[in-house]
Short mmCIF file of C-alpha atoms and ligand atoms in Angstrom, two decimals:
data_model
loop_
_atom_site.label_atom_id
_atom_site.label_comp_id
_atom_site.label_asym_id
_atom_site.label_seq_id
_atom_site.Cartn_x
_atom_site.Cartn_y
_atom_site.Cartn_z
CA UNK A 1 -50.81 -23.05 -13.42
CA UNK A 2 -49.29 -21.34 -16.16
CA UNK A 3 -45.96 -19.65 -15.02
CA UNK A 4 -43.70 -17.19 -17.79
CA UNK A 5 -40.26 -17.55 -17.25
CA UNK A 6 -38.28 -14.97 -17.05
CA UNK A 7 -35.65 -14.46 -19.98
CA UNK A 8 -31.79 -16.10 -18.82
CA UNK A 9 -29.53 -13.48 -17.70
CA UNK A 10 -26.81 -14.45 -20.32
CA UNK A 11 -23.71 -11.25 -20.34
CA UNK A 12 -21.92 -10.50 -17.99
CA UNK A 13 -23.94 -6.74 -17.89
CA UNK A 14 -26.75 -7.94 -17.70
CA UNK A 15 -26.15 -9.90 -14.68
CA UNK A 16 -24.57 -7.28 -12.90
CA UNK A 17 -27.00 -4.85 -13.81
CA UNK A 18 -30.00 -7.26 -12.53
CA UNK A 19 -28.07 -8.02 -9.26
CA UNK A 20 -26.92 -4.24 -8.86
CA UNK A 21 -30.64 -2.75 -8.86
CA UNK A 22 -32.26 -5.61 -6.87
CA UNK A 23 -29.34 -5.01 -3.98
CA UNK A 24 -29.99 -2.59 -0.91
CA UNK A 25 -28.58 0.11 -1.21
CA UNK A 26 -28.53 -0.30 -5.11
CA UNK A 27 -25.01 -0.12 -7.29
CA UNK A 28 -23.82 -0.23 -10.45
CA UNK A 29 -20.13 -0.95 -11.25
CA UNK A 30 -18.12 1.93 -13.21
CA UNK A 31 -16.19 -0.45 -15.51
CA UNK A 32 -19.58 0.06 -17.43
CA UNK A 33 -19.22 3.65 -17.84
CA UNK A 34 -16.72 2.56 -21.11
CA UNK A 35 -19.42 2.57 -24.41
CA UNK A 36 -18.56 4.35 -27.63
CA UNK A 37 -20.06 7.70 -25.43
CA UNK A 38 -18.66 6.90 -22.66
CA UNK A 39 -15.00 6.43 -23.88
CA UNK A 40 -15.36 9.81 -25.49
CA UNK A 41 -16.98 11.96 -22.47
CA UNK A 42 -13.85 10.27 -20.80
CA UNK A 43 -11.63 12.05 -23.40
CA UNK A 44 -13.50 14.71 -22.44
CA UNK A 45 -13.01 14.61 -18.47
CA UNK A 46 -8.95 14.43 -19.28
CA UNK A 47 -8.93 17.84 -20.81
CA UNK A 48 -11.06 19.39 -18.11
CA UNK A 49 -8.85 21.71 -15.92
CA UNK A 50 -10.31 20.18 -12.77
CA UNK A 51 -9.50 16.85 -13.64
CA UNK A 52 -5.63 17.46 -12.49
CA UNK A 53 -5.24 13.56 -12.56
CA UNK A 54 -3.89 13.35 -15.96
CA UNK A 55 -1.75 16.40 -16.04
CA UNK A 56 0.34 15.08 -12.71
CA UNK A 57 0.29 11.56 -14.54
CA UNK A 58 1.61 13.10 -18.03
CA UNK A 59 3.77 15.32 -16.39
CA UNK A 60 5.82 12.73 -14.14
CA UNK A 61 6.21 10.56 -17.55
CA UNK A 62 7.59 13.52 -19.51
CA UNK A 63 9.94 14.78 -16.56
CA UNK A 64 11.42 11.19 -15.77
CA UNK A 65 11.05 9.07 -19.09
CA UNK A 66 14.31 8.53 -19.09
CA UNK A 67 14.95 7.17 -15.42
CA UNK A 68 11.10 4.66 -15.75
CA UNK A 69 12.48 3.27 -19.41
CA UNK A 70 15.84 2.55 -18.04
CA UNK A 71 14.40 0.91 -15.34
CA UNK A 72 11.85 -1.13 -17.49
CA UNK A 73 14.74 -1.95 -19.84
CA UNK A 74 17.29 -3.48 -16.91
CA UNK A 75 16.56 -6.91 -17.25
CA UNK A 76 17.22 -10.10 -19.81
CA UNK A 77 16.39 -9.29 -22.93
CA UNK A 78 12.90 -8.18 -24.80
CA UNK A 79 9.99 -7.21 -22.71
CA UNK A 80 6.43 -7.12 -22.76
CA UNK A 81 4.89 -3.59 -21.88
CA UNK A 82 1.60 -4.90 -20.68
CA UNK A 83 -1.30 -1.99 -19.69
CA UNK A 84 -4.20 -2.91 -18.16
CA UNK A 85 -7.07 -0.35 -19.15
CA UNK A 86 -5.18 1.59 -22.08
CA UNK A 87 -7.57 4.00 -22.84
CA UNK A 88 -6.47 6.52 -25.15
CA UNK A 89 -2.87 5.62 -24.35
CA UNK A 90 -1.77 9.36 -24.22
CA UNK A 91 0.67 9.37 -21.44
CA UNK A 92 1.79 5.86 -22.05
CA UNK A 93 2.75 7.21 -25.94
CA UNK A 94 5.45 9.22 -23.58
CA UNK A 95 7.04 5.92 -22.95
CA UNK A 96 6.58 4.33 -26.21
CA UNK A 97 8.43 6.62 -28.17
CA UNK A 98 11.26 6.77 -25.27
CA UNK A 99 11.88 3.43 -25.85
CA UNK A 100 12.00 3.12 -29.41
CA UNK A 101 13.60 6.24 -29.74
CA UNK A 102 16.44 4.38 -28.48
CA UNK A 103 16.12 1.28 -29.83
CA UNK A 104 14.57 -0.81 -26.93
CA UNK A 105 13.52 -4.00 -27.59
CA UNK A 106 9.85 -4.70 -26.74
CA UNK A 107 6.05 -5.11 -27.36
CA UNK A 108 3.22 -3.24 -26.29
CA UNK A 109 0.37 -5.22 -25.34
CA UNK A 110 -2.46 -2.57 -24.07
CA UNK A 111 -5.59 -5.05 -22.76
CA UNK A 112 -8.92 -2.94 -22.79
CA UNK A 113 -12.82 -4.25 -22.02
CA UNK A 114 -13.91 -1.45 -24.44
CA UNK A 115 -12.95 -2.88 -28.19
CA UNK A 116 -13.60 1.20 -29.30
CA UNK A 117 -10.84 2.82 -27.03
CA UNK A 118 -8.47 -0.17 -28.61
CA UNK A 119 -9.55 0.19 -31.84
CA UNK A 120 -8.86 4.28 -31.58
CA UNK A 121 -5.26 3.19 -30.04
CA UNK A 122 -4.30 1.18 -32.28
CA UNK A 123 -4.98 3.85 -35.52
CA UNK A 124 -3.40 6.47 -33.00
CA UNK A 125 0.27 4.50 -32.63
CA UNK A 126 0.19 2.93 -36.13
CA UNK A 127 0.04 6.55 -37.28
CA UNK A 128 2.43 8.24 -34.63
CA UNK A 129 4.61 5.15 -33.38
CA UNK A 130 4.08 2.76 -36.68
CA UNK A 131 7.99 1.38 -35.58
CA UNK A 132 5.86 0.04 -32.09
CA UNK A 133 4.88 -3.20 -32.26
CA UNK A 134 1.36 -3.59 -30.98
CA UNK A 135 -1.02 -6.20 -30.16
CA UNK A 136 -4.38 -4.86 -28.81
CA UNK A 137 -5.82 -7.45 -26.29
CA UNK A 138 -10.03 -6.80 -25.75
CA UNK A 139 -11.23 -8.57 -22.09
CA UNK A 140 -11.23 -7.66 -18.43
CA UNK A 141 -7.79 -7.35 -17.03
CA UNK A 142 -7.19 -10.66 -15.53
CA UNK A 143 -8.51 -12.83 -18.30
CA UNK A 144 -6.76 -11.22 -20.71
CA UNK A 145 -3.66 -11.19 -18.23
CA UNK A 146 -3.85 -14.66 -17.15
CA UNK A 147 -3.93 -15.67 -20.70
CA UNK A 148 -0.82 -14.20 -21.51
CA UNK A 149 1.17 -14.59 -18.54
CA UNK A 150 0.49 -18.48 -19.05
CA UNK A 151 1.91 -17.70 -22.95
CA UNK A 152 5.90 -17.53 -23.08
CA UNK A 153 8.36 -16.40 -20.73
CA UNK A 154 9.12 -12.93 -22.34
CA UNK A 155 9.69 -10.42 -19.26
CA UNK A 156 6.70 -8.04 -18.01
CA UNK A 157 6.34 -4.46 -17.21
CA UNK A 158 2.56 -4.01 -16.59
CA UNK A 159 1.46 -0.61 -16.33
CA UNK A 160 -1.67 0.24 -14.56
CA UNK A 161 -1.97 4.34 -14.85
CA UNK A 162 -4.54 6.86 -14.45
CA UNK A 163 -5.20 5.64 -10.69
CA UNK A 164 -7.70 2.85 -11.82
CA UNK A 165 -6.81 1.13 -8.56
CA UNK A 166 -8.80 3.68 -7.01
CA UNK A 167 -11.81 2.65 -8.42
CA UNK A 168 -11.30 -0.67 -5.84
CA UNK A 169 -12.06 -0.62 -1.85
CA UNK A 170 -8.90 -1.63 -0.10
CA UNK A 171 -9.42 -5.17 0.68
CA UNK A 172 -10.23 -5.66 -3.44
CA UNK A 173 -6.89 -3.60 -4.31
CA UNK A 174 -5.15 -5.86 -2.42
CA UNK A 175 -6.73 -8.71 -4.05
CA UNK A 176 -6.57 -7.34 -7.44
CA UNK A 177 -2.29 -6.51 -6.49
CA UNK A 178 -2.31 -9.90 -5.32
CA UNK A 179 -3.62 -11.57 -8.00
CA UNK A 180 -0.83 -9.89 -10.31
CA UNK A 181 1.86 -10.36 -8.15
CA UNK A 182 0.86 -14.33 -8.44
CA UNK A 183 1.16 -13.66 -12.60
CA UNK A 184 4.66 -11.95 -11.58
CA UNK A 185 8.15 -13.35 -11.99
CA UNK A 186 11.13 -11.97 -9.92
CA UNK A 187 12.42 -10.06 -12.98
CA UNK A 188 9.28 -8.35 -13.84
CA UNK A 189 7.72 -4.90 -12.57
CA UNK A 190 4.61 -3.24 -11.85
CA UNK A 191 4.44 0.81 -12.79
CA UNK A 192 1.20 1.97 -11.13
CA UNK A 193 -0.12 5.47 -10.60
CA UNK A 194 -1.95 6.35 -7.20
CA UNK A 195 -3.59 9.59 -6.95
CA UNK A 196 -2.48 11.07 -3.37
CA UNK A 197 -4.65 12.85 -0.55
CA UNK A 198 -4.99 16.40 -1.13
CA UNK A 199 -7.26 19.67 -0.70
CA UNK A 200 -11.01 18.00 -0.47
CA UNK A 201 -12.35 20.77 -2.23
CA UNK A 202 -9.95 20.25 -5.55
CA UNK A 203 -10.96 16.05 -5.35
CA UNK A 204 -14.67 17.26 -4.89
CA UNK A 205 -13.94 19.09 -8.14
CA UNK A 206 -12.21 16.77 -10.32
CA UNK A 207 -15.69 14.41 -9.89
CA UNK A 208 -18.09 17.20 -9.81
CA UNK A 209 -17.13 20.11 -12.76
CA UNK A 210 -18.52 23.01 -13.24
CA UNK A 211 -19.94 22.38 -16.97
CA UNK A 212 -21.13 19.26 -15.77
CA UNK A 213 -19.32 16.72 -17.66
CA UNK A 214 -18.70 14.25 -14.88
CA UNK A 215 -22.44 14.37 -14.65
CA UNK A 216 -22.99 13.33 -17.84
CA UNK A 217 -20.50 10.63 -18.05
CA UNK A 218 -21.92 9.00 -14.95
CA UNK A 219 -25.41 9.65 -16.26
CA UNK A 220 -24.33 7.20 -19.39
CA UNK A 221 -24.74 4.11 -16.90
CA UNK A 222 -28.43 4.83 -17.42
CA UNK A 223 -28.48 5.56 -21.17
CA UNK A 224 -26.30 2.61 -22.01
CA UNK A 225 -28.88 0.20 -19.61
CA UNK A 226 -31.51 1.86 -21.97
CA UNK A 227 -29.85 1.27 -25.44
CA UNK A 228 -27.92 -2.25 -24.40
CA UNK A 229 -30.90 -3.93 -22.13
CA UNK A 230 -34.20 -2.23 -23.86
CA UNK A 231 -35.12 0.01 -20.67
CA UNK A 232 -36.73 3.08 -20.16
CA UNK A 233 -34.81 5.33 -17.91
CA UNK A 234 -35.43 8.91 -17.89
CA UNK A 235 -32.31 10.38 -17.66
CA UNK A 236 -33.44 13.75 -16.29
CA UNK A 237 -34.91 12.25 -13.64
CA UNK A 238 -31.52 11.34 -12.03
CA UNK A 239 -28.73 13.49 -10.42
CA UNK A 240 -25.11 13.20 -9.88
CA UNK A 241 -24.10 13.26 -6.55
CA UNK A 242 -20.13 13.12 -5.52
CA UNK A 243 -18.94 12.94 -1.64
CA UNK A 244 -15.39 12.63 -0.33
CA UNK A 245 -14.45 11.52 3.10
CA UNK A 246 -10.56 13.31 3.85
CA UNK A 247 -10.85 10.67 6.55
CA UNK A 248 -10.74 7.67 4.57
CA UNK A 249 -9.52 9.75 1.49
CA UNK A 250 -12.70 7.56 -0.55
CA UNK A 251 -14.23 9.66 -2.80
CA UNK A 252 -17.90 8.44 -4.41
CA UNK A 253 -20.15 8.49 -7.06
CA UNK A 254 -23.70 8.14 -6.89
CA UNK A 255 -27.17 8.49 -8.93
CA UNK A 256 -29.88 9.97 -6.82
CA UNK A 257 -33.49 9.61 -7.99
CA UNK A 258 -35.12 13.09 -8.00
CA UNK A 259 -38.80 11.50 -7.47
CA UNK A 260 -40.65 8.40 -6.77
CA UNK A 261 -40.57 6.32 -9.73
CA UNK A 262 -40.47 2.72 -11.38
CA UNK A 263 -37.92 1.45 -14.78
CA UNK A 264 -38.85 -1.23 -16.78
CA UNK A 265 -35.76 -2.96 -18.23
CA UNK A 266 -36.79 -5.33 -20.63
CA UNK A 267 -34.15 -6.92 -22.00
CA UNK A 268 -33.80 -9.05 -18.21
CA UNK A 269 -37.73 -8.77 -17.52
CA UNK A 270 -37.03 -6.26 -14.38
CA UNK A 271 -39.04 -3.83 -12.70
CA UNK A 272 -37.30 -1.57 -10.99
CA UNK A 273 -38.75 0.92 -8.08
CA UNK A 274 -36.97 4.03 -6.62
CA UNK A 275 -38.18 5.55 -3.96
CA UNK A 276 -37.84 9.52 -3.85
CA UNK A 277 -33.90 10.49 -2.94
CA UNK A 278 -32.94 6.83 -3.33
CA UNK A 279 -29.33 6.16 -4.26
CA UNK A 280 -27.49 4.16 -7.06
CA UNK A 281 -23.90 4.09 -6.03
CA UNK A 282 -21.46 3.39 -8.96
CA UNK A 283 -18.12 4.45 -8.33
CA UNK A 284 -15.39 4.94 -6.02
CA UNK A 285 -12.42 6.88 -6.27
CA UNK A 286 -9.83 6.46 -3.45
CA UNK A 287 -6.97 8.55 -2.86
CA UNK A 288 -3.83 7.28 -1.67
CA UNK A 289 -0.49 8.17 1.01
CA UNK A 290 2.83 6.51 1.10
CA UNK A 291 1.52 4.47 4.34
CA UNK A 292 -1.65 3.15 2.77
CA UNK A 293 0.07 2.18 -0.91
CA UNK A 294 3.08 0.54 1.61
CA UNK A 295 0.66 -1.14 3.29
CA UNK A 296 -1.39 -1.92 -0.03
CA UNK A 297 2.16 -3.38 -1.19
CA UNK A 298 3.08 -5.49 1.95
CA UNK A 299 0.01 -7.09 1.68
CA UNK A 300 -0.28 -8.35 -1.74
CA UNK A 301 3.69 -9.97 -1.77
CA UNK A 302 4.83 -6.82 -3.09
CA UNK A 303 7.51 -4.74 -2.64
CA UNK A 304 8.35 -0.88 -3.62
CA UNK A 305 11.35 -0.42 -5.84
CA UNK A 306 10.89 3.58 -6.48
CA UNK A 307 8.83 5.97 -6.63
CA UNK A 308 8.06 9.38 -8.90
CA UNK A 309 5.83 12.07 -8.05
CA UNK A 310 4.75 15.23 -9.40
CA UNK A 311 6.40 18.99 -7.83
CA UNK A 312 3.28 19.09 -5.48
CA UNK A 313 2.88 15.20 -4.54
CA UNK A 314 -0.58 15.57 -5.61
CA UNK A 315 -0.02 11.97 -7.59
CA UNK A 316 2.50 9.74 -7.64
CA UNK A 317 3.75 6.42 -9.87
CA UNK A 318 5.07 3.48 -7.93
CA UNK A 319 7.37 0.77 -9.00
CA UNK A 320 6.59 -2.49 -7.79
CA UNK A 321 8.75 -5.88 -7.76
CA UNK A 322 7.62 -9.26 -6.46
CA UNK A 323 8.75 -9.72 -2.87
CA UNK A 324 10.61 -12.42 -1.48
CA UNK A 325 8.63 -12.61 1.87
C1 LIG B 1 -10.23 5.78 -16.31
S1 LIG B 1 -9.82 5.12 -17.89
C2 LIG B 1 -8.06 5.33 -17.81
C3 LIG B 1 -7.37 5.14 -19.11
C4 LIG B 1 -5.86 5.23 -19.04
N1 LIG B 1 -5.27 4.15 -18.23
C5 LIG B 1 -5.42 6.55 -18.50
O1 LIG B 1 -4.79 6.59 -17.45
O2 LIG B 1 -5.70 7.56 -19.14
C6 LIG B 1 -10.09 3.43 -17.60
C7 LIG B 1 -9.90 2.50 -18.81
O3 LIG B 1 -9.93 1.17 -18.32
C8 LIG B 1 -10.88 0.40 -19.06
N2 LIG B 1 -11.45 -0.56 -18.09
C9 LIG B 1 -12.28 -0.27 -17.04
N3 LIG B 1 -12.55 -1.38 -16.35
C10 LIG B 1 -11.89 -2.40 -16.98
C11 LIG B 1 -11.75 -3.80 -16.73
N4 LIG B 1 -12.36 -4.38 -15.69
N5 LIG B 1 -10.99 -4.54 -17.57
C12 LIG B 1 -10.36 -3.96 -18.63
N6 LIG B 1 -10.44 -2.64 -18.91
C13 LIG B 1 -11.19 -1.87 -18.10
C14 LIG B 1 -11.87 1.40 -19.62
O4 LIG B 1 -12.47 0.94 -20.82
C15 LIG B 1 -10.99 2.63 -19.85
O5 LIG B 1 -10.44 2.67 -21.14
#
């Protein structure tokens, strides 16, 4: 008998994608969100007024530059200023120009899976900050990391802003802290940012504005499946659904299928089949206390060095060292 085969799953996407909408319940993960579009409706969430995230973030950079780049500076020598998931590199520019400003001595190595938001950084500093020196660094955090951590023994300060960690369940963020604590020498530090419980009503807004912008941005998953893997959702036919638990402080994302309905993606020779109201989940966004980042820390062979936070402790940015026990 005469069998087709079905095409190999080859990228990385596509074999995520394949396993995420053949699953119960299905998923999608949110580091796809990051296309050309995707990058930009980001830019676009920043600015929103709901999205408080970045203000708090930009805000404890400005007030206490000088305290963060003195403490990134104590130590032997040049450093490294390593950022997983750059972006547009707006807040971290705060720091940048701190540091050369007063004649610092280091390199900033911003690693990004999207090639467009490095490509847009990189024309952004050599323009504001050409005295920087830059090396843009395209992958998923830990290969690129790995790779370089394996390169020299130049000092690190790896930044991780924006609350990206809370895109990870607990028992991955401890992985994930783990994993760079292992990449970690005594001398080098860790600068995260951990959005912090608040109000559940201004959390349910910063994922669910008013103009609808979240919405769209989430909605991209689907485009970008259509465009990248030959598929034919129909957009309109999906809504964007946000929940937050105060409990567990995990706020998610999810795709809800308005009817009964079936997706051919071509590219991976899939048939898809939602049933009316049926979920894709494909993000979280947890929100943080001093007990569950301490905890977070002690876990992953990490300890806390300091701490900033904004006037109102909705967000805070914690140092981290390598711990002895
Ligand atoms: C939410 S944005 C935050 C950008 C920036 N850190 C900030 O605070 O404004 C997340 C960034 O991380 C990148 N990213 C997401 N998942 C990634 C991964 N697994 N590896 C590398 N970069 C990733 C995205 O392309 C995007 O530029």
């Amino acid at each position: 008998m005469h069998k087709t085969l079905s095409p190999p799953l080859t990228s990385e996407f596509e074999k995520d994608v394949h396993k995420g909408l053949t699953d119960f319940p299905k998923h999608l993960s949110s580091k796809y969100f990051y296309d050309k579009k995707g990058d930009r409706l980001f830019q676009d969430i920043m600015a929103m007024p709901e999205y408080y995230l970045t203000n708090c973030e930009y805000d404890i950079l400005e007030t206490y530059q000088h305290e963060i780049c003195q403490l990134f500076s104590k130590g032997p020598n040049t450093f490294n200023l390593i950022e997983l998931g750059a972006g547009d590199g707006k807040k971290t520019k705060i720091l940048l120009r701190h540091l050369s400003e007063n004649k610092i001595d280091f390199k900033y190595l911003p690693i990004d899976i999207s090639q467009n938001a490095l490509d847009q950084l990189n024309v952004s500093i050599q323009k504001e900050l050409p005295q920087v020196t830059t090396e843009t660094l395209q992958g998923t955090y830990f290969e690129v990391l790995e790779s370089i951590a394996k390169l020299n023994g130049t000092r690190k300060v790896i930044l991780f802003l924006g609350s990206n960690i809370g895109n990870l369940l607990h028992h991955q963020a401890i992985d994930f802290l783990n994993r760079i604590q292992e990449l970690m020498t005594d001398d080098d530090l860790l600068f995260m940012g951990f959005d912090q419980k608040k109000d559940p009503q201004t959390i349910l807004d910063a994922y669910n504005d008013a103009q609808g912008i979240t919405a769209a941005f989430n909605k991209n998953l689907l485009s970008r499946i259509n465009s990248e893997l030959d598929a034919d959702f129909n957009i309109e036919d999906f809504l964007h659904w946000e929940v937050y638990d105060p409990e567990t402080g995990t706020a998610k994302s999810y795709l809800v299928s308005k009817r009964e309905q079936s997706v051919r993606i071509n590219k991976i020779d899939l048939n898809v089949h939602f049933k009316q109201w049926e979920t894709i989940h494909t993000e979280i966004s947890q929100k943080y206390d001093d007990q569950i980042v301490a905890r977070l820390a002690k876990k992953a062979h990490l300890k806390i060095v300091t701490e900033f936070s904004d006037t109102d402790n909705r967000y805070k940015n914690y140092v981290f060292k390598k711990s002895s026990t």
